[in-house]
Amino acid sequence: DSSEYLFVCKNITKEKEISTMKANFLSMVSHELRTPLTSILATFELLLQDTLGKLNKDQREFIETSKEQGRILSELIDNLIDLSGLESNQMELATEPLDIETVAFEASSLAKELACAKGLKFSADIEPNLPKIIGDRKKIERMLKILLSNAVKFTPDGGSISLEGQVRE
């Protein structure tokens, strides 16, 4: 037999080290950002409760907008933490029985507003009394929010977005 073989060996130690350093950096930065952001969001909440004095309408709108932007930033930080956890194989899941209908409707509320603002049709048709699933509520809700916001972002004007949930055999 005159078969020829080619073997290629490559040392990937350096690439693995860089990948680990990147994941560690992402994790560290994400956690460092979360601490002051939590304090900022708590301050917004105190202000909105009129703890430090009555707010006028303009002040309240400004603080509510800032709080919403802070919440979005918090979700981005959570995504970074999840990404670093995935890359280092250390992602933690908090599994619990979930009512997927509730999770889906909560996740779709922002997408529905964004779709309407963009002139898109949005519908959510979740079969009532679906069986409970076991999963990490925050991560499933975040995944649905990302998928739906991408749907809003990439659906052409005049289009429609549909979220459906049903039992199939």
mmCIF file of the C-alpha atoms, coordinates in Angstrom:
data_MODEL
# 
_entry.id   MODEL 
# 
loop_
_atom_site.group_PDB 
_atom_site.id 
_atom_site.type_symbol 
_atom_site.label_atom_id 
_atom_site.label_alt_id 
_atom_site.label_comp_id 
_atom_site.label_asym_id 
_atom_site.label_entity_id 
_atom_site.label_seq_id 
_atom_site.pdbx_PDB_ins_code 
_atom_site.Cartn_x 
_atom_site.Cartn_y 
_atom_site.Cartn_z 
_atom_site.occupancy 
_atom_site.B_iso_or_equiv 
_atom_site.pdbx_formal_charge 
_atom_site.auth_seq_id 
_atom_site.auth_comp_id 
_atom_site.auth_asym_id 
_atom_site.auth_atom_id 
_atom_site.pdbx_PDB_model_num 
ATOM 1   C CA . ASP A 1 1   ? 0.000   0.000  0.000  1.00 0.00 ? 1   ASP A CA 1 
ATOM 2   C CA . SER A 1 2   ? 1.490   3.331  -1.059 1.00 0.00 ? 2   SER A CA 1 
ATOM 3   C CA . SER A 1 3   ? -0.796  5.588  1.023  1.00 0.00 ? 3   SER A CA 1 
ATOM 4   C CA . GLU A 1 4   ? 0.713   8.834  2.147  1.00 0.00 ? 4   GLU A CA 1 
ATOM 5   C CA . TYR A 1 5   ? -0.127  10.504 5.427  1.00 0.00 ? 5   TYR A CA 1 
ATOM 6   C CA . LEU A 1 6   ? 0.435   14.007 6.619  1.00 0.00 ? 6   LEU A CA 1 
ATOM 7   C CA . PHE A 1 7   ? 0.422   14.751 10.320 1.00 0.00 ? 7   PHE A CA 1 
ATOM 8   C CA . VAL A 1 8   ? 0.393   18.332 11.555 1.00 0.00 ? 8   VAL A CA 1 
ATOM 9   C CA . CYS A 1 9   ? 1.075   19.134 15.154 1.00 0.00 ? 9   CYS A CA 1 
ATOM 10  C CA . LYS A 1 10  ? 0.601   22.560 16.605 1.00 0.00 ? 10  LYS A CA 1 
ATOM 11  C CA . ASN A 1 11  ? 1.216   23.743 20.128 1.00 0.00 ? 11  ASN A CA 1 
ATOM 12  C CA . ILE A 1 12  ? -1.931  25.633 21.181 1.00 0.00 ? 12  ILE A CA 1 
ATOM 13  C CA . THR A 1 13  ? -0.768  26.352 24.709 1.00 0.00 ? 13  THR A CA 1 
ATOM 14  C CA . LYS A 1 14  ? -0.399  30.085 24.001 1.00 0.00 ? 14  LYS A CA 1 
ATOM 15  C CA . GLU A 1 15  ? -3.888  30.308 22.434 1.00 0.00 ? 15  GLU A CA 1 
ATOM 16  C CA . LYS A 1 16  ? -5.389  28.523 25.457 1.00 0.00 ? 16  LYS A CA 1 
ATOM 17  C CA . GLU A 1 17  ? -3.590  30.902 27.827 1.00 0.00 ? 17  GLU A CA 1 
ATOM 18  C CA . ILE A 1 18  ? -4.859  33.928 25.886 1.00 0.00 ? 18  ILE A CA 1 
ATOM 19  C CA . SER A 1 19  ? -8.405  32.548 25.877 1.00 0.00 ? 19  SER A CA 1 
ATOM 20  C CA . THR A 1 20  ? -8.264  31.971 29.637 1.00 0.00 ? 20  THR A CA 1 
ATOM 21  C CA . MET A 1 21  ? -6.863  35.464 30.209 1.00 0.00 ? 21  MET A CA 1 
ATOM 22  C CA . LYS A 1 22  ? -9.656  36.939 28.066 1.00 0.00 ? 22  LYS A CA 1 
ATOM 23  C CA . ALA A 1 23  ? -12.356 35.065 29.994 1.00 0.00 ? 23  ALA A CA 1 
ATOM 24  C CA . ASN A 1 24  ? -10.832 36.111 33.326 1.00 0.00 ? 24  ASN A CA 1 
ATOM 25  C CA . PHE A 1 25  ? -10.608 39.730 32.162 1.00 0.00 ? 25  PHE A CA 1 
ATOM 26  C CA . LEU A 1 26  ? -14.243 39.733 31.006 1.00 0.00 ? 26  LEU A CA 1 
ATOM 27  C CA . SER A 1 27  ? -15.347 38.266 34.309 1.00 0.00 ? 27  SER A CA 1 
ATOM 28  C CA . MET A 1 28  ? -13.332 40.739 36.377 1.00 0.00 ? 28  MET A CA 1 
ATOM 29  C CA . VAL A 1 29  ? -14.448 43.801 34.408 1.00 0.00 ? 29  VAL A CA 1 
ATOM 30  C CA . SER A 1 30  ? -18.070 42.676 34.470 1.00 0.00 ? 30  SER A CA 1 
ATOM 31  C CA . HIS A 1 31  ? -18.064 42.204 38.226 1.00 0.00 ? 31  HIS A CA 1 
ATOM 32  C CA . GLU A 1 32  ? -16.264 45.539 38.736 1.00 0.00 ? 32  GLU A CA 1 
ATOM 33  C CA . LEU A 1 33  ? -18.904 47.316 36.614 1.00 0.00 ? 33  LEU A CA 1 
ATOM 34  C CA . ARG A 1 34  ? -21.782 45.639 38.402 1.00 0.00 ? 34  ARG A CA 1 
ATOM 35  C CA . THR A 1 35  ? -20.936 47.053 41.848 1.00 0.00 ? 35  THR A CA 1 
ATOM 36  C CA . PRO A 1 36  ? -21.196 50.780 41.023 1.00 0.00 ? 36  PRO A CA 1 
ATOM 37  C CA . LEU A 1 37  ? -24.110 50.149 38.657 1.00 0.00 ? 37  LEU A CA 1 
ATOM 38  C CA . THR A 1 38  ? -26.062 48.466 41.455 1.00 0.00 ? 38  THR A CA 1 
ATOM 39  C CA . SER A 1 39  ? -25.482 51.529 43.619 1.00 0.00 ? 39  SER A CA 1 
ATOM 40  C CA . ILE A 1 40  ? -26.562 53.884 40.808 1.00 0.00 ? 40  ILE A CA 1 
ATOM 41  C CA . LEU A 1 41  ? -29.764 51.905 40.166 1.00 0.00 ? 41  LEU A CA 1 
ATOM 42  C CA . ALA A 1 42  ? -30.565 51.856 43.895 1.00 0.00 ? 42  ALA A CA 1 
ATOM 43  C CA . THR A 1 43  ? -30.117 55.648 43.998 1.00 0.00 ? 43  THR A CA 1 
ATOM 44  C CA . PHE A 1 44  ? -32.506 56.054 41.060 1.00 0.00 ? 44  PHE A CA 1 
ATOM 45  C CA . GLU A 1 45  ? -35.033 53.872 42.881 1.00 0.00 ? 45  GLU A CA 1 
ATOM 46  C CA . LEU A 1 46  ? -34.748 55.986 46.055 1.00 0.00 ? 46  LEU A CA 1 
ATOM 47  C CA . LEU A 1 47  ? -35.207 59.171 44.042 1.00 0.00 ? 47  LEU A CA 1 
ATOM 48  C CA . LEU A 1 48  ? -38.272 57.765 42.296 1.00 0.00 ? 48  LEU A CA 1 
ATOM 49  C CA . GLN A 1 49  ? -39.794 56.919 45.692 1.00 0.00 ? 49  GLN A CA 1 
ATOM 50  C CA . ASP A 1 50  ? -39.454 60.614 46.633 1.00 0.00 ? 50  ASP A CA 1 
ATOM 51  C CA . THR A 1 51  ? -37.195 59.611 49.540 1.00 0.00 ? 51  THR A CA 1 
ATOM 52  C CA . LEU A 1 52  ? -35.020 62.699 49.085 1.00 0.00 ? 52  LEU A CA 1 
ATOM 53  C CA . GLY A 1 53  ? -37.817 65.087 48.164 1.00 0.00 ? 53  GLY A CA 1 
ATOM 54  C CA . LYS A 1 54  ? -40.630 65.424 45.664 1.00 0.00 ? 54  LYS A CA 1 
ATOM 55  C CA . LEU A 1 55  ? -39.607 65.236 42.000 1.00 0.00 ? 55  LEU A CA 1 
ATOM 56  C CA . ASN A 1 56  ? -41.222 67.307 39.296 1.00 0.00 ? 56  ASN A CA 1 
ATOM 57  C CA . LYS A 1 57  ? -42.465 65.642 36.092 1.00 0.00 ? 57  LYS A CA 1 
ATOM 58  C CA . ASP A 1 58  ? -39.296 66.379 34.076 1.00 0.00 ? 58  ASP A CA 1 
ATOM 59  C CA . GLN A 1 59  ? -37.005 65.134 36.842 1.00 0.00 ? 59  GLN A CA 1 
ATOM 60  C CA . ARG A 1 60  ? -39.049 61.936 37.205 1.00 0.00 ? 60  ARG A CA 1 
ATOM 61  C CA . GLU A 1 61  ? -38.938 61.251 33.436 1.00 0.00 ? 61  GLU A CA 1 
ATOM 62  C CA . PHE A 1 62  ? -35.179 61.870 33.347 1.00 0.00 ? 62  PHE A CA 1 
ATOM 63  C CA . ILE A 1 63  ? -34.545 59.501 36.262 1.00 0.00 ? 63  ILE A CA 1 
ATOM 64  C CA . GLU A 1 64  ? -36.891 56.832 34.850 1.00 0.00 ? 64  GLU A CA 1 
ATOM 65  C CA . THR A 1 65  ? -35.054 56.999 31.504 1.00 0.00 ? 65  THR A CA 1 
ATOM 66  C CA . SER A 1 66  ? -31.683 56.787 33.259 1.00 0.00 ? 66  SER A CA 1 
ATOM 67  C CA . LYS A 1 67  ? -32.893 53.850 35.345 1.00 0.00 ? 67  LYS A CA 1 
ATOM 68  C CA . GLU A 1 68  ? -34.053 52.031 32.197 1.00 0.00 ? 68  GLU A CA 1 
ATOM 69  C CA . GLN A 1 69  ? -30.694 52.645 30.506 1.00 0.00 ? 69  GLN A CA 1 
ATOM 70  C CA . GLY A 1 70  ? -28.986 51.345 33.655 1.00 0.00 ? 70  GLY A CA 1 
ATOM 71  C CA . ARG A 1 71  ? -31.143 48.221 33.515 1.00 0.00 ? 71  ARG A CA 1 
ATOM 72  C CA . ILE A 1 72  ? -30.107 47.664 29.901 1.00 0.00 ? 72  ILE A CA 1 
ATOM 73  C CA . LEU A 1 73  ? -26.454 48.112 30.882 1.00 0.00 ? 73  LEU A CA 1 
ATOM 74  C CA . SER A 1 74  ? -26.979 45.635 33.714 1.00 0.00 ? 74  SER A CA 1 
ATOM 75  C CA . GLU A 1 75  ? -28.284 43.079 31.217 1.00 0.00 ? 75  GLU A CA 1 
ATOM 76  C CA . LEU A 1 76  ? -25.217 43.624 29.022 1.00 0.00 ? 76  LEU A CA 1 
ATOM 77  C CA . ILE A 1 77  ? -22.991 43.040 32.042 1.00 0.00 ? 77  ILE A CA 1 
ATOM 78  C CA . ASP A 1 78  ? -24.927 39.848 32.831 1.00 0.00 ? 78  ASP A CA 1 
ATOM 79  C CA . ASN A 1 79  ? -24.345 38.738 29.236 1.00 0.00 ? 79  ASN A CA 1 
ATOM 80  C CA . LEU A 1 80  ? -20.608 39.370 29.612 1.00 0.00 ? 80  LEU A CA 1 
ATOM 81  C CA . ILE A 1 81  ? -20.546 37.356 32.837 1.00 0.00 ? 81  ILE A CA 1 
ATOM 82  C CA . ASP A 1 82  ? -22.396 34.518 31.114 1.00 0.00 ? 82  ASP A CA 1 
ATOM 83  C CA . LEU A 1 83  ? -19.985 34.680 28.170 1.00 0.00 ? 83  LEU A CA 1 
ATOM 84  C CA . SER A 1 84  ? -16.954 34.483 30.437 1.00 0.00 ? 84  SER A CA 1 
ATOM 85  C CA . GLY A 1 85  ? -18.607 31.609 32.310 1.00 0.00 ? 85  GLY A CA 1 
ATOM 86  C CA . LEU A 1 86  ? -19.233 29.746 29.064 1.00 0.00 ? 86  LEU A CA 1 
ATOM 87  C CA . GLU A 1 87  ? -15.664 30.236 27.896 1.00 0.00 ? 87  GLU A CA 1 
ATOM 88  C CA . SER A 1 88  ? -14.241 28.978 31.176 1.00 0.00 ? 88  SER A CA 1 
ATOM 89  C CA . ASN A 1 89  ? -16.823 26.167 31.533 1.00 0.00 ? 89  ASN A CA 1 
ATOM 90  C CA . GLN A 1 90  ? -17.969 27.644 34.852 1.00 0.00 ? 90  GLN A CA 1 
ATOM 91  C CA . MET A 1 91  ? -21.470 28.861 34.077 1.00 0.00 ? 91  MET A CA 1 
ATOM 92  C CA . GLU A 1 92  ? -23.823 28.324 36.972 1.00 0.00 ? 92  GLU A CA 1 
ATOM 93  C CA . LEU A 1 93  ? -27.470 27.499 36.353 1.00 0.00 ? 93  LEU A CA 1 
ATOM 94  C CA . ALA A 1 94  ? -30.194 28.035 38.911 1.00 0.00 ? 94  ALA A CA 1 
ATOM 95  C CA . THR A 1 95  ? -32.676 25.367 37.886 1.00 0.00 ? 95  THR A CA 1 
ATOM 96  C CA . GLU A 1 96  ? -36.251 25.513 39.086 1.00 0.00 ? 96  GLU A CA 1 
ATOM 97  C CA . PRO A 1 97  ? -39.720 24.603 37.804 1.00 0.00 ? 97  PRO A CA 1 
ATOM 98  C CA . LEU A 1 98  ? -40.906 27.398 35.502 1.00 0.00 ? 98  LEU A CA 1 
ATOM 99  C CA . ASP A 1 99  ? -44.192 28.517 34.041 1.00 0.00 ? 99  ASP A CA 1 
ATOM 100 C CA . ILE A 1 100 ? -42.940 29.183 30.516 1.00 0.00 ? 100 ILE A CA 1 
ATOM 101 C CA . GLU A 1 101 ? -46.078 31.180 29.652 1.00 0.00 ? 101 GLU A CA 1 
ATOM 102 C CA . THR A 1 102 ? -45.236 33.773 32.325 1.00 0.00 ? 102 THR A CA 1 
ATOM 103 C CA . VAL A 1 103 ? -41.550 33.851 31.382 1.00 0.00 ? 103 VAL A CA 1 
ATOM 104 C CA . ALA A 1 104 ? -42.399 34.322 27.692 1.00 0.00 ? 104 ALA A CA 1 
ATOM 105 C CA . PHE A 1 105 ? -44.868 37.150 28.317 1.00 0.00 ? 105 PHE A CA 1 
ATOM 106 C CA . GLU A 1 106 ? -42.440 38.948 30.649 1.00 0.00 ? 106 GLU A CA 1 
ATOM 107 C CA . ALA A 1 107 ? -39.607 38.578 28.126 1.00 0.00 ? 107 ALA A CA 1 
ATOM 108 C CA . SER A 1 108 ? -41.792 39.828 25.273 1.00 0.00 ? 108 SER A CA 1 
ATOM 109 C CA . SER A 1 109 ? -43.092 43.004 26.957 1.00 0.00 ? 109 SER A CA 1 
ATOM 110 C CA . LEU A 1 110 ? -40.122 45.181 25.941 1.00 0.00 ? 110 LEU A CA 1 
ATOM 111 C CA . ALA A 1 111 ? -39.950 43.659 22.450 1.00 0.00 ? 111 ALA A CA 1 
ATOM 112 C CA . LYS A 1 112 ? -43.641 44.439 21.977 1.00 0.00 ? 112 LYS A CA 1 
ATOM 113 C CA . GLU A 1 113 ? -43.030 48.113 22.809 1.00 0.00 ? 113 GLU A CA 1 
ATOM 114 C CA . LEU A 1 114 ? -39.981 48.283 20.537 1.00 0.00 ? 114 LEU A CA 1 
ATOM 115 C CA . ALA A 1 115 ? -41.869 46.590 17.693 1.00 0.00 ? 115 ALA A CA 1 
ATOM 116 C CA . CYS A 1 116 ? -44.793 49.014 17.982 1.00 0.00 ? 116 CYS A CA 1 
ATOM 117 C CA . ALA A 1 117 ? -42.407 51.987 18.034 1.00 0.00 ? 117 ALA A CA 1 
ATOM 118 C CA . LYS A 1 118 ? -40.823 50.666 14.811 1.00 0.00 ? 118 LYS A CA 1 
ATOM 119 C CA . GLY A 1 119 ? -44.224 50.096 13.177 1.00 0.00 ? 119 GLY A CA 1 
ATOM 120 C CA . LEU A 1 120 ? -44.020 46.312 13.326 1.00 0.00 ? 120 LEU A CA 1 
ATOM 121 C CA . LYS A 1 121 ? -46.834 43.947 14.226 1.00 0.00 ? 121 LYS A CA 1 
ATOM 122 C CA . PHE A 1 122 ? -46.136 41.838 17.309 1.00 0.00 ? 122 PHE A CA 1 
ATOM 123 C CA . SER A 1 123 ? -48.130 38.884 18.553 1.00 0.00 ? 123 SER A CA 1 
ATOM 124 C CA . ALA A 1 124 ? -47.570 36.433 21.378 1.00 0.00 ? 124 ALA A CA 1 
ATOM 125 C CA . ASP A 1 125 ? -49.680 33.304 21.302 1.00 0.00 ? 125 ASP A CA 1 
ATOM 126 C CA . ILE A 1 126 ? -48.705 31.065 24.201 1.00 0.00 ? 126 ILE A CA 1 
ATOM 127 C CA . GLU A 1 127 ? -50.935 28.084 24.822 1.00 0.00 ? 127 GLU A CA 1 
ATOM 128 C CA . PRO A 1 128 ? -52.441 28.335 28.331 1.00 0.00 ? 128 PRO A CA 1 
ATOM 129 C CA . ASN A 1 129 ? -51.571 25.737 30.975 1.00 0.00 ? 129 ASN A CA 1 
ATOM 130 C CA . LEU A 1 130 ? -48.369 24.558 29.343 1.00 0.00 ? 130 LEU A CA 1 
ATOM 131 C CA . PRO A 1 131 ? -46.506 22.020 31.485 1.00 0.00 ? 131 PRO A CA 1 
ATOM 132 C CA . LYS A 1 132 ? -43.808 23.477 33.716 1.00 0.00 ? 132 LYS A CA 1 
ATOM 133 C CA . ILE A 1 133 ? -40.235 23.183 32.524 1.00 0.00 ? 133 ILE A CA 1 
ATOM 134 C CA . ILE A 1 134 ? -37.040 22.961 34.553 1.00 0.00 ? 134 ILE A CA 1 
ATOM 135 C CA . GLY A 1 135 ? -34.563 25.747 33.814 1.00 0.00 ? 135 GLY A CA 1 
ATOM 136 C CA . ASP A 1 136 ? -32.787 28.919 34.862 1.00 0.00 ? 136 ASP A CA 1 
ATOM 137 C CA . ARG A 1 137 ? -35.466 31.619 34.755 1.00 0.00 ? 137 ARG A CA 1 
ATOM 138 C CA . LYS A 1 138 ? -33.118 34.585 34.326 1.00 0.00 ? 138 LYS A CA 1 
ATOM 139 C CA . LYS A 1 139 ? -31.101 32.950 31.564 1.00 0.00 ? 139 LYS A CA 1 
ATOM 140 C CA . ILE A 1 140 ? -34.168 31.727 29.648 1.00 0.00 ? 140 ILE A CA 1 
ATOM 141 C CA . GLU A 1 141 ? -35.794 35.144 29.950 1.00 0.00 ? 141 GLU A CA 1 
ATOM 142 C CA . ARG A 1 142 ? -32.567 36.862 28.835 1.00 0.00 ? 142 ARG A CA 1 
ATOM 143 C CA . MET A 1 143 ? -32.240 34.495 25.869 1.00 0.00 ? 143 MET A CA 1 
ATOM 144 C CA . LEU A 1 144 ? -35.824 35.224 24.805 1.00 0.00 ? 144 LEU A CA 1 
ATOM 145 C CA . LYS A 1 145 ? -35.264 38.978 25.173 1.00 0.00 ? 145 LYS A CA 1 
ATOM 146 C CA . ILE A 1 146 ? -32.146 38.783 23.001 1.00 0.00 ? 146 ILE A CA 1 
ATOM 147 C CA . LEU A 1 147 ? -33.937 36.729 20.342 1.00 0.00 ? 147 LEU A CA 1 
ATOM 148 C CA . LEU A 1 148 ? -36.944 39.064 20.315 1.00 0.00 ? 148 LEU A CA 1 
ATOM 149 C CA . SER A 1 149 ? -34.857 42.251 20.257 1.00 0.00 ? 149 SER A CA 1 
ATOM 150 C CA . ASN A 1 150 ? -32.908 40.795 17.327 1.00 0.00 ? 150 ASN A CA 1 
ATOM 151 C CA . ALA A 1 151 ? -36.216 40.024 15.627 1.00 0.00 ? 151 ALA A CA 1 
ATOM 152 C CA . VAL A 1 152 ? -37.259 43.662 16.081 1.00 0.00 ? 152 VAL A CA 1 
ATOM 153 C CA . LYS A 1 153 ? -33.871 44.917 14.937 1.00 0.00 ? 153 LYS A CA 1 
ATOM 154 C CA . PHE A 1 154 ? -33.729 42.806 11.756 1.00 0.00 ? 154 PHE A CA 1 
ATOM 155 C CA . THR A 1 155 ? -37.398 42.721 10.715 1.00 0.00 ? 155 THR A CA 1 
ATOM 156 C CA . PRO A 1 156 ? -37.998 45.119 7.817  1.00 0.00 ? 156 PRO A CA 1 
ATOM 157 C CA . ASP A 1 157 ? -40.485 47.978 8.198  1.00 0.00 ? 157 ASP A CA 1 
ATOM 158 C CA . GLY A 1 158 ? -44.080 46.822 7.988  1.00 0.00 ? 158 GLY A CA 1 
ATOM 159 C CA . GLY A 1 159 ? -43.142 43.282 9.010  1.00 0.00 ? 159 GLY A CA 1 
ATOM 160 C CA . SER A 1 160 ? -44.449 41.190 11.854 1.00 0.00 ? 160 SER A CA 1 
ATOM 161 C CA . ILE A 1 161 ? -42.999 39.201 14.731 1.00 0.00 ? 161 ILE A CA 1 
ATOM 162 C CA . SER A 1 162 ? -44.745 36.252 16.301 1.00 0.00 ? 162 SER A CA 1 
ATOM 163 C CA . LEU A 1 163 ? -43.898 34.416 19.526 1.00 0.00 ? 163 LEU A CA 1 
ATOM 164 C CA . GLU A 1 164 ? -45.674 31.097 19.910 1.00 0.00 ? 164 GLU A CA 1 
ATOM 165 C CA . GLY A 1 165 ? -45.649 28.444 22.582 1.00 0.00 ? 165 GLY A CA 1 
ATOM 166 C CA . GLN A 1 166 ? -47.445 25.117 22.395 1.00 0.00 ? 166 GLN A CA 1 
ATOM 167 C CA . VAL A 1 167 ? -47.111 21.440 23.280 1.00 0.00 ? 167 VAL A CA 1 
ATOM 168 C CA . ARG A 1 168 ? -46.170 19.174 20.403 1.00 0.00 ? 168 ARG A CA 1 
ATOM 169 C CA . GLU A 1 169 ? -45.848 15.429 20.348 1.00 0.00 ? 169 GLU A CA 1 
# 
